[in-house]
Every structure is written in C-alpha cells, then in structure tokens.
Amino acid sequence: MVFVTKSASEHFSYPRTSTKVSKLFSGIPLVDLTKPDSKQLIVNACEEYGFFKIINHGVPMDFITRLESEAIKFFSLPLSEKEKSGPPNPLGYGNKHIGKNGDVGWVEYLLLTTNTESISQRFLSVFGNNAEEFCSALNDYVSAVKKMTCEILELMSEGLKIQPRNVFSKLLMDEQSDSCFRLNHYPPCPELQGLSSAGARNVIGFGEHTDPQIISVLRSNNTSGLQISLRDGSWISVPPDQNSFFINVGDSLQVLTNGRFESVRHRVLANGLKSRLSMIYFGGPPLSEKIAPLQSVMNGEEESMYKEFTWFEYKKSAYSSRLADNRLGHFERI
Ligand code: GA4
C-alpha cells in the first residue's frame, strides 16, 4: 500500500542510526492463544524478550480492515486538514514531532483515548459526516483487542502461578483505566529510494523507547520497519505479519513483576518504498493506581527493586523525558 501525503516531502533533518541493517529475525516467540501451552510460552517470552507474537487471537478480521481503511482515509487528507486535529497535547494529530522534548521521526500519527465518547470535537470535525464511521470502527477494534489483551494477561498470571487470575487484567477493565490508542503512518521516505541494500542508511521513523504502560498490542500492515532490542543490546528486525498481533511488555508490568519481565526497547525504521501503517493499543492502569511489585510474584526474601509510585506520577515523569531515556531509572531503589 502506498498513499501519498504532502507532509512526507518537507525538508527536515531526521535522526539516523549507525547500526548495520539487520536481517529479519525468525526467532520471535509465537503464541497460539488456542493452545494449552500458551500460558507458559507467554511467561517465557516475557522473561526472555518482553515481546511476542499472537496468532489465533480471535479479533475479527473485519474490525481490523475497517479501522485500517478509516486510518488510510484520515492520513490521505491534505496536511492542512489533518493539522486541524493537532498539535497533540498529548492526544491529537502529530507530524514528525514526538512528545514535547525534541524527539522527531519520519512519522505522522493520531493519538486518541480509547473512550470514543470523550474524543474531542476538534478531532472529529475533520471527519465531517464520516465521524460516526470512524468512531464505530475504533470502538469495535478497541473492544475486541482489549478483550484479547485481558485474556493474555490472565494467561500470564496463570503461567506465573499468581492469584487472582485477573490481577493484571482488572487494571485494564477498570472504568478509570488510562489506556490509549495510536495510529502511526510512516510514509515512504524519498531519501531511501534507489539505494541498494549495501548503500542503505537507516532513517528513524520512531526512535527507540520502551512503553510506559502495562502492555501494548500492535498490529501493522505488511511493511517491515519494527525492530526490537535483545537483552545483549543488539537490534533485530521483526518480520511484518498483518494477520497477527505483537505484544510489548511495558515499564509498569516490569515493576509489577519486580523485574522478572523486562519492558522491550523497540523502534521503527523508515522504508524507502512502502507506507507502514500501525495501530497500537496501550493498556494502562487508572491514574490513581499504585504501581509496585506484587507480593505474590516475589520469593520470600526478595525485596522490591522499585520505589512506590502511582501511574499518574510515572506518566508525568514519562512526559517530561526524551523518548530513548530509561524512565524507570528514577524509580529504582539503589
Ligand atoms: C511511548 C508509548 C506511547 O506511544 C506514548 C508515547 C508518548 C507520546 O508520543 O506522546 C511519549 C512516549 C510514549 C514516552 C516518553 C514521552 C511520552 C513521547 C515522549 C517523548 C503515547 C506513551 O504513553 O509514551
């Protein structure tokens, strides 16, 4: 899929990475949600990578394609129209600038609350008569993805042998849950066109970072670009798969498991030829929730590795950081 957007042609100095272009990695942990071994595979993947791929997820394909086509409609609008939904504060339309502290990337995006009733008129007016279609597609998609995510979190607690089963999922099910949703569009990057793989350079679409929330669930079209960092610091490219979901452990889950699971550092590199479109659901707890290691995860003598904080405090601190910062560093007990 290639769709044209004017914003892509503006001149801008993009961050690059000197890392060699890495090969597609075929060892991404794969979890089939319908198989009885899924709970153990989820725990193993969270311990080793903080990342895994889900198949047989139960999210209707129709929900995915409907939201994808709404997203294409939105990103195909003239820049001046899209900008009516921005700048992001932090929700809304953003172009190249990520967060408020100087991060940039070859990307445009829409950050939204998962509660379609609270999406502001400022944003919806861009859709004109189509606003209802967009909200309905978003609602259907988010409800189905949230259900699947809660199922994954419940399998995770079973795999960890901790009670109650909904110890993680209840944080997302809470009416006050501070979850959000992001559509990212990475237009083909003209600077990369016509370069052989030997001469290829990397242009950053979305710079390296970990997600602050509990868990993130990503679905993209069939364009490559996503990379994750392994525990030894090397980067591997994740082969795209439009029929599956990719799960990231977030910083909050790292704390809840006292570091047994580690949040995954990831980034997206721009592509010279194809547009990449991704949709990410970020499952977060209520703002007032205390985030601290669960007693049931810790062994008898084990001490908490983190100072106690609320999700509000962590989020506030995250928003004053740069994308690549180690945000949990401030909250570690020395
Ligand atoms: C990363 C995960 C989510 O996309 C996000 C991002 C947020 C933003 O784009 O506004 C942040 C980033 C993310 C972490 C550090 C801060 C905040 C940009 C940034 C530089 C929506 C989130 O919750 O944290």
PDB file of C-alpha atoms in Angstrom, residues 8 36 50 110 116 135 145 183 203 214 255-256 283 332:
ATOM      1  CA  ALA A   8       6.478  13.471   3.683  1.00  0.00           C
ATOM      2  CA  PRO A  36      -2.880 -25.157  26.225  1.00  0.00           C
ATOM      3  CA  GLY A  50       9.486  -8.748  26.655  1.00  0.00           C
ATOM      4  CA  LEU A 110      -3.028  10.195  15.716  1.00  0.00           C
ATOM      5  CA  THR A 116     -14.726   7.249  21.812  1.00  0.00           C
ATOM      6  CA  CYS A 135     -15.747   6.040  15.960  1.00  0.00           C
ATOM      7  CA  VAL A 145      -8.336  -6.037  21.205  1.00  0.00           C
ATOM      8  CA  LEU A 183      -2.337   5.168  14.660  1.00  0.00           C
ATOM      9  CA  VAL A 203      16.290   6.792   8.879  1.00  0.00           C
ATOM     10  CA  ILE A 214       1.449  -2.307  31.329  1.00  0.00           C
ATOM     11  CA  VAL A 255       7.613  -3.124  38.030  1.00  0.00           C
ATOM     12  CA  LEU A 256       4.569  -5.294  38.885  1.00  0.00           C
ATOM     13  CA  GLY A 283      -3.215  -0.865  28.190  1.00  0.00           C
ATOM     14  CA  GLU A 332      14.797   2.198  41.131  1.00  0.00           C
TER      15      GLU A 332
END
